[in-house]
Amino acid sequence: MIVTITMNPAVDISYPLTEFKVDTFNRCDIARKTAGGKGLNVSRVLHQLDDPLVAAGLVGGALGEFIKENLAAAGMRFAFSEISEATRNCVAILHDGKQTEILESGPTVSESELVTFYQALNDLFKEATVISISGSLPKGAPTDFYNQVLDLAKLKQIPVVLDTSGDSLLAAVQHDNKPFLNKPNAEEVAGLLGISEIKNVTELKTSLQSELLCDIPVIVVSLSSDGALVKAEEKIYKVDIPKIEVTNPVGSGDATVAGLVSGIYRGQPLTDYLKKAMVLGMLNAQEETTGHVNLAHYDDFYRQIRVYEV
Ligand code: ADP
């Protein structure tokens, strides 16, 4: 089975408004509330693909309970560790075709809560064949906490798909035990290499050949509507995708990660799981709800994707 890790989940609240008025009240008839956080978006897409998964992470308080109820109602398996501080809310106000977000930083975790979580992962990994780590670390966790997870995975010979950013990503790529696959976007690659911006695919290709990234077997840099650039098997591949109508691309990176994890879990060849990942990203971008895909268009998109060496 697949173990997904979400260290700082959230209850995502979205308020669709016809108009957003500042410095006064805004009434909202429909408020959507779902279990969120990047790793849980990955989990929801994996669940729609019928891949067996357990969602692990840290939850606390009433919002932690909400997350568990929300996943249970969807028929998903989870094994969260409880923490004393409360899980956060993240609010998205949808107005005039725009999205204004308020993201709480979330709870602070204690050292003993992290130890308990690590022990829980140790048990879960006995059954795991792929591990997916997504998102930021909560306050209180050391920057290199994911490195401890990489060590545990290495001990059990389980491949890890990592999608994080900033200091925890830098710590992981510098660690002896690397993730099997990393899925940054171009901005995250630039941040990692300490450069202000990567302007085009040629510059990105050069960046991927940097020594810092050389020992990670597969790096999939997602490029939004431009598909992806991939480093694997000592080669660089461009993945082209067709133009599509987009409704809400938030969470497309997570749907892409779900495709990569699913493909690795099923032992698919690289080209097949890259296509799968792109299709799922595109399908997520066509939906209003983050982490939801309509698989009816899967085959049509899949046929239109090209993977070629550059
Ligand atoms: P992230 O959210 O991590 O930055 P991206 O925005 O690169 O991820 O999206 C991941 C994938 O989702 C892309 O590689 C692509 O397959 C699909 N996708 C995202 N946005 C669009 C878009 N506007 N049009 C078509 N596909 C998209």
PDB file of N, CA, C and O and ligand atoms in Angstrom, residues 38 163 183-188 220-229 239 241-257 274-286 301 305, ligand 1:
ATOM      1  N   LYS A  38      -1.620  19.517   1.299  1.00  0.00           N
ATOM      2  CA  LYS A  38      -1.176  18.905   0.032  1.00  0.00           C
ATOM      3  C   LYS A  38      -1.250  17.374   0.057  1.00  0.00           C
ATOM      4  O   LYS A  38      -1.718  16.753  -0.879  1.00  0.00           O
ATOM      5  N   ASP A 163       7.413  16.136  -2.162  1.00  0.00           N
ATOM      6  CA  ASP A 163       6.967  17.416  -2.723  1.00  0.00           C
ATOM      7  C   ASP A 163       6.883  18.431  -1.590  1.00  0.00           C
ATOM      8  O   ASP A 163       5.853  18.577  -0.944  1.00  0.00           O
ATOM      9  N   LYS A 183       9.202  16.311  -6.845  1.00  0.00           N
ATOM     10  CA  LYS A 183       8.393  17.072  -7.807  1.00  0.00           C
ATOM     11  C   LYS A 183       8.306  18.563  -7.421  1.00  0.00           C
ATOM     12  O   LYS A 183       7.362  18.992  -6.782  1.00  0.00           O
ATOM     13  N   PRO A 184       9.334  19.321  -7.808  1.00  0.00           N
ATOM     14  CA  PRO A 184       9.228  20.759  -7.571  1.00  0.00           C
ATOM     15  C   PRO A 184       8.535  21.445  -8.753  1.00  0.00           C
ATOM     16  O   PRO A 184       8.280  20.802  -9.778  1.00  0.00           O
ATOM     17  N   ASN A 185       8.209  22.732  -8.612  1.00  0.00           N
ATOM     18  CA  ASN A 185       7.911  23.528  -9.810  1.00  0.00           C
ATOM     19  C   ASN A 185       9.155  24.386 -10.079  1.00  0.00           C
ATOM     20  O   ASN A 185      10.129  24.328  -9.321  1.00  0.00           O
ATOM     21  N   ALA A 186       9.128  25.182 -11.152  1.00  0.00           N
ATOM     22  CA  ALA A 186      10.347  25.909 -11.557  1.00  0.00           C
ATOM     23  C   ALA A 186      10.786  26.889 -10.462  1.00  0.00           C
ATOM     24  O   ALA A 186      11.985  27.071 -10.218  1.00  0.00           O
ATOM     25  N   GLU A 187       9.802  27.481  -9.793  1.00  0.00           N
ATOM     26  CA  GLU A 187      10.115  28.436  -8.727  1.00  0.00           C
ATOM     27  C   GLU A 187      10.863  27.735  -7.583  1.00  0.00           C
ATOM     28  O   GLU A 187      11.812  28.279  -7.010  1.00  0.00           O
ATOM     29  N   GLU A 188      10.429  26.524  -7.266  1.00  0.00           N
ATOM     30  CA  GLU A 188      11.081  25.782  -6.183  1.00  0.00           C
ATOM     31  C   GLU A 188      12.498  25.360  -6.565  1.00  0.00           C
ATOM     32  O   GLU A 188      13.395  25.341  -5.721  1.00  0.00           O
ATOM     33  N   VAL A 220      10.813  15.606 -11.387  1.00  0.00           N
ATOM     34  CA  VAL A 220       9.744  16.034 -12.299  1.00  0.00           C
ATOM     35  C   VAL A 220       9.424  17.489 -11.958  1.00  0.00           C
ATOM     36  O   VAL A 220       8.855  17.773 -10.905  1.00  0.00           O
ATOM     37  N   VAL A 221       9.831  18.400 -12.846  1.00  0.00           N
ATOM     38  CA  VAL A 221       9.519  19.813 -12.616  1.00  0.00           C
ATOM     39  C   VAL A 221       8.233  20.118 -13.372  1.00  0.00           C
ATOM     40  O   VAL A 221       8.210  20.126 -14.615  1.00  0.00           O
ATOM     41  N   SER A 222       7.168  20.348 -12.638  1.00  0.00           N
ATOM     42  CA  SER A 222       5.897  20.630 -13.318  1.00  0.00           C
ATOM     43  C   SER A 222       5.880  22.093 -13.740  1.00  0.00           C
ATOM     44  O   SER A 222       6.369  22.975 -13.032  1.00  0.00           O
ATOM     45  N   LEU A 223       5.327  22.320 -14.939  1.00  0.00           N
ATOM     46  CA  LEU A 223       5.383  23.651 -15.558  1.00  0.00           C
ATOM     47  C   LEU A 223       3.990  24.156 -15.901  1.00  0.00           C
ATOM     48  O   LEU A 223       3.782  24.766 -16.954  1.00  0.00           O
ATOM     49  N   SER A 224       3.031  23.865 -15.057  1.00  0.00           N
ATOM     50  CA  SER A 224       1.656  24.331 -15.253  1.00  0.00           C
ATOM     51  C   SER A 224       1.157  23.961 -16.658  1.00  0.00           C
ATOM     52  O   SER A 224       1.285  22.808 -17.045  1.00  0.00           O
ATOM     53  N   SER A 225       0.658  24.935 -17.434  1.00  0.00           N
ATOM     54  CA  SER A 225       0.082  24.599 -18.746  1.00  0.00           C
ATOM     55  C   SER A 225       1.148  24.143 -19.754  1.00  0.00           C
ATOM     56  O   SER A 225       0.820  23.688 -20.849  1.00  0.00           O
ATOM     57  N   ASP A 226       2.428  24.264 -19.393  1.00  0.00           N
ATOM     58  CA  ASP A 226       3.505  23.850 -20.294  1.00  0.00           C
ATOM     59  C   ASP A 226       3.986  22.419 -19.996  1.00  0.00           C
ATOM     60  O   ASP A 226       5.035  21.997 -20.486  1.00  0.00           O
ATOM     61  N   GLY A 227       3.266  21.679 -19.174  1.00  0.00           N
ATOM     62  CA  GLY A 227       3.614  20.270 -18.943  1.00  0.00           C
ATOM     63  C   GLY A 227       4.679  20.081 -17.884  1.00  0.00           C
ATOM     64  O   GLY A 227       4.511  20.510 -16.752  1.00  0.00           O
ATOM     65  N   ALA A 228       5.810  19.488 -18.276  1.00  0.00           N
ATOM     66  CA  ALA A 228       6.868  19.226 -17.291  1.00  0.00           C
ATOM     67  C   ALA A 228       8.211  19.030 -17.970  1.00  0.00           C
ATOM     68  O   ALA A 228       8.275  18.710 -19.165  1.00  0.00           O
ATOM     69  N   LEU A 229       9.286  19.243 -17.217  1.00  0.00           N
ATOM     70  CA  LEU A 229      10.635  18.875 -17.636  1.00  0.00           C
ATOM     71  C   LEU A 229      11.125  17.865 -16.602  1.00  0.00           C
ATOM     72  O   LEU A 229      10.967  18.083 -15.398  1.00  0.00           O
ATOM     73  N   VAL A 239       7.852  16.982 -21.336  1.00  0.00           N
ATOM     74  CA  VAL A 239       6.514  16.403 -21.467  1.00  0.00           C
ATOM     75  C   VAL A 239       5.585  17.511 -21.954  1.00  0.00           C
ATOM     76  O   VAL A 239       5.421  18.534 -21.275  1.00  0.00           O
ATOM     77  N   ILE A 241       1.819  18.833 -23.062  1.00  0.00           N
ATOM     78  CA  ILE A 241       0.401  18.511 -22.813  1.00  0.00           C
ATOM     79  C   ILE A 241      -0.481  19.382 -23.713  1.00  0.00           C
ATOM     80  O   ILE A 241      -0.044  20.455 -24.141  1.00  0.00           O
ATOM     81  N   PRO A 242      -1.706  18.938 -24.015  1.00  0.00           N
ATOM     82  CA  PRO A 242      -2.578  19.765 -24.863  1.00  0.00           C
ATOM     83  C   PRO A 242      -3.128  20.976 -24.100  1.00  0.00           C
ATOM     84  O   PRO A 242      -3.138  20.975 -22.864  1.00  0.00           O
ATOM     85  N   LYS A 243      -3.564  21.978 -24.848  1.00  0.00           N
ATOM     86  CA  LYS A 243      -4.222  23.150 -24.231  1.00  0.00           C
ATOM     87  C   LYS A 243      -5.609  22.722 -23.751  1.00  0.00           C
ATOM     88  O   LYS A 243      -6.316  22.012 -24.463  1.00  0.00           O
ATOM     89  N   ILE A 244      -5.979  23.158 -22.553  1.00  0.00           N
ATOM     90  CA  ILE A 244      -7.300  22.790 -22.025  1.00  0.00           C
ATOM     91  C   ILE A 244      -7.986  24.004 -21.383  1.00  0.00           C
ATOM     92  O   ILE A 244      -7.326  24.986 -21.051  1.00  0.00           O
ATOM     93  N   GLU A 245      -9.295  23.882 -21.204  1.00  0.00           N
ATOM     94  CA  GLU A 245     -10.046  24.888 -20.439  1.00  0.00           C
ATOM     95  C   GLU A 245      -9.785  24.629 -18.959  1.00  0.00           C
ATOM     96  O   GLU A 245      -9.903  23.485 -18.498  1.00  0.00           O
ATOM     97  N   VAL A 246      -9.445  25.692 -18.214  1.00  0.00           N
ATOM     98  CA  VAL A 246      -9.121  25.506 -16.799  1.00  0.00           C
ATOM     99  C   VAL A 246     -10.161  26.179 -15.906  1.00  0.00           C
ATOM    100  O   VAL A 246     -10.586  27.295 -16.175  1.00  0.00           O
ATOM    101  N   THR A 247     -10.581  25.483 -14.852  1.00  0.00           N
ATOM    102  CA  THR A 247     -11.523  26.069 -13.890  1.00  0.00           C
ATOM    103  C   THR A 247     -10.805  26.524 -12.627  1.00  0.00           C
ATOM    104  O   THR A 247     -10.954  27.662 -12.196  1.00  0.00           O
ATOM    105  N   ASN A 248     -10.002  25.640 -12.015  1.00  0.00           N
ATOM    106  CA  ASN A 248      -9.278  25.994 -10.784  1.00  0.00           C
ATOM    107  C   ASN A 248      -8.019  25.117 -10.668  1.00  0.00           C
ATOM    108  O   ASN A 248      -8.114  23.958 -10.290  1.00  0.00           O
ATOM    109  N   PRO A 249      -6.845  25.679 -10.990  1.00  0.00           N
ATOM    110  CA  PRO A 249      -5.632  24.843 -10.991  1.00  0.00           C
ATOM    111  C   PRO A 249      -5.045  24.583  -9.594  1.00  0.00           C
ATOM    112  O   PRO A 249      -4.049  23.876  -9.485  1.00  0.00           O
ATOM    113  N   VAL A 250      -5.654  25.132  -8.529  1.00  0.00           N
ATOM    114  CA  VAL A 250      -5.110  24.882  -7.180  1.00  0.00           C
ATOM    115  C   VAL A 250      -5.169  23.374  -6.906  1.00  0.00           C
ATOM    116  O   VAL A 250      -6.198  22.739  -7.121  1.00  0.00           O
ATOM    117  N   GLY A 251      -4.062  22.806  -6.484  1.00  0.00           N
ATOM    118  CA  GLY A 251      -4.023  21.367  -6.188  1.00  0.00           C
ATOM    119  C   GLY A 251      -3.593  20.523  -7.374  1.00  0.00           C
ATOM    120  O   GLY A 251      -3.458  19.300  -7.247  1.00  0.00           O
ATOM    121  N   SER A 252      -3.335  21.142  -8.532  1.00  0.00           N
ATOM    122  CA  SER A 252      -2.919  20.345  -9.695  1.00  0.00           C
ATOM    123  C   SER A 252      -1.569  19.680  -9.454  1.00  0.00           C
ATOM    124  O   SER A 252      -1.330  18.548  -9.898  1.00  0.00           O
ATOM    125  N   GLY A 253      -0.684  20.381  -8.740  1.00  0.00           N
ATOM    126  CA  GLY A 253       0.610  19.780  -8.402  1.00  0.00           C
ATOM    127  C   GLY A 253       0.418  18.529  -7.541  1.00  0.00           C
ATOM    128  O   GLY A 253       1.132  17.535  -7.695  1.00  0.00           O
ATOM    129  N   ASP A 254      -0.568  18.574  -6.646  1.00  0.00           N
ATOM    130  CA  ASP A 254      -0.832  17.412  -5.773  1.00  0.00           C
ATOM    131  C   ASP A 254      -1.430  16.255  -6.582  1.00  0.00           C
ATOM    132  O   ASP A 254      -1.082  15.089  -6.356  1.00  0.00           O
ATOM    133  N   ALA A 255      -2.310  16.575  -7.518  1.00  0.00           N
ATOM    134  CA  ALA A 255      -2.878  15.521  -8.381  1.00  0.00           C
ATOM    135  C   ALA A 255      -1.774  14.900  -9.225  1.00  0.00           C
ATOM    136  O   ALA A 255      -1.754  13.683  -9.464  1.00  0.00           O
ATOM    137  N   THR A 256      -0.820  15.736  -9.655  1.00  0.00           N
ATOM    138  CA  THR A 256       0.337  15.240 -10.417  1.00  0.00           C
ATOM    139  C   THR A 256       1.153  14.277  -9.556  1.00  0.00           C
ATOM    140  O   THR A 256       1.539  13.190 -10.020  1.00  0.00           O
ATOM    141  N   VAL A 257       1.380  14.659  -8.311  1.00  0.00           N
ATOM    142  CA  VAL A 257       2.128  13.771  -7.397  1.00  0.00           C
ATOM    143  C   VAL A 257       1.372  12.447  -7.246  1.00  0.00           C
ATOM    144  O   VAL A 257       1.985  11.362  -7.267  1.00  0.00           O
ATOM    145  N   LEU A 274       4.615   9.348 -16.133  1.00  0.00           N
ATOM    146  CA  LEU A 274       4.673  10.789 -16.386  1.00  0.00           C
ATOM    147  C   LEU A 274       3.378  11.251 -17.053  1.00  0.00           C
ATOM    148  O   LEU A 274       2.801  12.286 -16.708  1.00  0.00           O
ATOM    149  N   LYS A 275       2.909  10.447 -18.000  1.00  0.00           N
ATOM    150  CA  LYS A 275       1.659  10.800 -18.691  1.00  0.00           C
ATOM    151  C   LYS A 275       0.496  10.789 -17.698  1.00  0.00           C
ATOM    152  O   LYS A 275      -0.356  11.681 -17.696  1.00  0.00           O
ATOM    153  N   LYS A 276       0.459   9.757 -16.867  1.00  0.00           N
ATOM    154  CA  LYS A 276      -0.599   9.651 -15.869  1.00  0.00           C
ATOM    155  C   LYS A 276      -0.606  10.892 -14.962  1.00  0.00           C
ATOM    156  O   LYS A 276      -1.658  11.476 -14.669  1.00  0.00           O
ATOM    157  N   ALA A 277       0.601  11.305 -14.536  1.00  0.00           N
ATOM    158  CA  ALA A 277       0.725  12.458 -13.633  1.00  0.00           C
ATOM    159  C   ALA A 277       0.212  13.732 -14.295  1.00  0.00           C
ATOM    160  O   ALA A 277      -0.499  14.532 -13.683  1.00  0.00           O
ATOM    161  N   MET A 278       0.578  13.910 -15.569  1.00  0.00           N
ATOM    162  CA  MET A 278       0.138  15.114 -16.286  1.00  0.00           C
ATOM    163  C   MET A 278      -1.378  15.122 -16.451  1.00  0.00           C
ATOM    164  O   MET A 278      -2.032  16.147 -16.247  1.00  0.00           O
ATOM    165  N   VAL A 279      -1.938  13.965 -16.827  1.00  0.00           N
ATOM    166  CA  VAL A 279      -3.392  13.891 -17.030  1.00  0.00           C
ATOM    167  C   VAL A 279      -4.115  14.259 -15.734  1.00  0.00           C
ATOM    168  O   VAL A 279      -5.070  15.049 -15.742  1.00  0.00           O
ATOM    169  N   LEU A 280      -3.649  13.738 -14.617  1.00  0.00           N
ATOM    170  CA  LEU A 280      -4.340  14.001 -13.350  1.00  0.00           C
ATOM    171  C   LEU A 280      -4.227  15.481 -12.961  1.00  0.00           C
ATOM    172  O   LEU A 280      -5.185  16.065 -12.455  1.00  0.00           O
ATOM    173  N   GLY A 281      -3.072  16.088 -13.209  1.00  0.00           N
ATOM    174  CA  GLY A 281      -2.919  17.535 -12.967  1.00  0.00           C
ATOM    175  C   GLY A 281      -3.920  18.327 -13.794  1.00  0.00           C
ATOM    176  O   GLY A 281      -4.572  19.253 -13.316  1.00  0.00           O
ATOM    177  N   MET A 282      -4.045  17.936 -15.065  1.00  0.00           N
ATOM    178  CA  MET A 282      -4.971  18.640 -15.972  1.00  0.00           C
ATOM    179  C   MET A 282      -6.423  18.434 -15.526  1.00  0.00           C
ATOM    180  O   MET A 282      -7.222  19.378 -15.519  1.00  0.00           O
ATOM    181  N   LEU A 283      -6.744  17.204 -15.151  1.00  0.00           N
ATOM    182  CA  LEU A 283      -8.129  16.919 -14.738  1.00  0.00           C
ATOM    183  C   LEU A 283      -8.490  17.697 -13.469  1.00  0.00           C
ATOM    184  O   LEU A 283      -9.608  18.197 -13.323  1.00  0.00           O
ATOM    185  N   ASN A 284      -7.517  17.821 -12.553  1.00  0.00           N
ATOM    186  CA  ASN A 284      -7.768  18.613 -11.342  1.00  0.00           C
ATOM    187  C   ASN A 284      -8.013  20.083 -11.707  1.00  0.00           C
ATOM    188  O   ASN A 284      -8.881  20.741 -11.130  1.00  0.00           O
ATOM    189  N   ALA A 285      -7.229  20.586 -12.686  1.00  0.00           N
ATOM    190  CA  ALA A 285      -7.355  21.999 -13.087  1.00  0.00           C
ATOM    191  C   ALA A 285      -8.724  22.288 -13.701  1.00  0.00           C
ATOM    192  O   ALA A 285      -9.162  23.435 -13.750  1.00  0.00           O
ATOM    193  N   GLN A 286      -9.397  21.242 -14.164  1.00  0.00           N
ATOM    194  CA  GLN A 286     -10.710  21.452 -14.792  1.00  0.00           C
ATOM    195  C   GLN A 286     -11.862  21.437 -13.779  1.00  0.00           C
ATOM    196  O   GLN A 286     -13.003  21.663 -14.138  1.00  0.00           O
ATOM    197  N   PHE A 301      -7.115  12.726 -22.808  1.00  0.00           N
ATOM    198  CA  PHE A 301      -5.933  13.546 -22.507  1.00  0.00           C
ATOM    199  C   PHE A 301      -4.651  12.712 -22.627  1.00  0.00           C
ATOM    200  O   PHE A 301      -3.646  13.187 -23.157  1.00  0.00           O
ATOM    201  N   ILE A 305      -0.599  13.361 -24.887  1.00  0.00           N
ATOM    202  CA  ILE A 305       0.629  13.780 -24.203  1.00  0.00           C
ATOM    203  C   ILE A 305       1.860  13.168 -24.872  1.00  0.00           C
ATOM    204  O   ILE A 305       1.857  12.002 -25.246  1.00  0.00           O
TER     205      ILE A 305
HETATM  206  P1  ADP B   1       2.189  23.218  -8.766  1.00  0.00           P
HETATM  207  O1  ADP B   1       0.798  23.465  -8.256  1.00  0.00           O
HETATM  208  O2  ADP B   1       2.939  22.240  -7.925  1.00  0.00           O
HETATM  209  O3  ADP B   1       2.964  24.481  -9.089  1.00  0.00           O
HETATM  210  P2  ADP B   1       1.656  22.977 -11.616  1.00  0.00           P
HETATM  211  O4  ADP B   1       0.925  24.279 -11.598  1.00  0.00           O
HETATM  212  O5  ADP B   1       2.905  22.922 -12.415  1.00  0.00           O
HETATM  213  O6  ADP B   1       1.959  22.435 -10.137  1.00  0.00           O
HETATM  214  O7  ADP B   1       0.610  21.866 -12.135  1.00  0.00           O
HETATM  215  C1  ADP B   1       0.906  20.501 -12.151  1.00  0.00           C
HETATM  216  C2  ADP B   1       0.398  19.890 -13.448  1.00  0.00           C
HETATM  217  O8  ADP B   1      -1.026  20.116 -13.568  1.00  0.00           O
HETATM  218  C3  ADP B   1       1.007  20.462 -14.726  1.00  0.00           C
HETATM  219  O9  ADP B   1       2.227  19.827 -15.043  1.00  0.00           O
HETATM  220  C4  ADP B   1      -0.109  20.167 -15.728  1.00  0.00           C
HETATM  221  O10 ADP B   1      -0.110  18.791 -16.097  1.00  0.00           O
HETATM  222  C5  ADP B   1      -1.380  20.407 -14.916  1.00  0.00           C
HETATM  223  N1  ADP B   1      -1.798  21.828 -15.017  1.00  0.00           N
HETATM  224  C6  ADP B   1      -1.704  22.780 -14.068  1.00  0.00           C
HETATM  225  N2  ADP B   1      -2.173  23.965 -14.519  1.00  0.00           N
HETATM  226  C7  ADP B   1      -2.578  23.750 -15.790  1.00  0.00           C
HETATM  227  C8  ADP B   1      -3.146  24.578 -16.813  1.00  0.00           C
HETATM  228  N3  ADP B   1      -3.400  25.871 -16.620  1.00  0.00           N
HETATM  229  N4  ADP B   1      -3.425  24.004 -18.018  1.00  0.00           N
HETATM  230  C9  ADP B   1      -3.179  22.696 -18.232  1.00  0.00           C
HETATM  231  N5  ADP B   1      -2.647  21.870 -17.300  1.00  0.00           N
HETATM  232  C10 ADP B   1      -2.339  22.387 -16.106  1.00  0.00           C
END
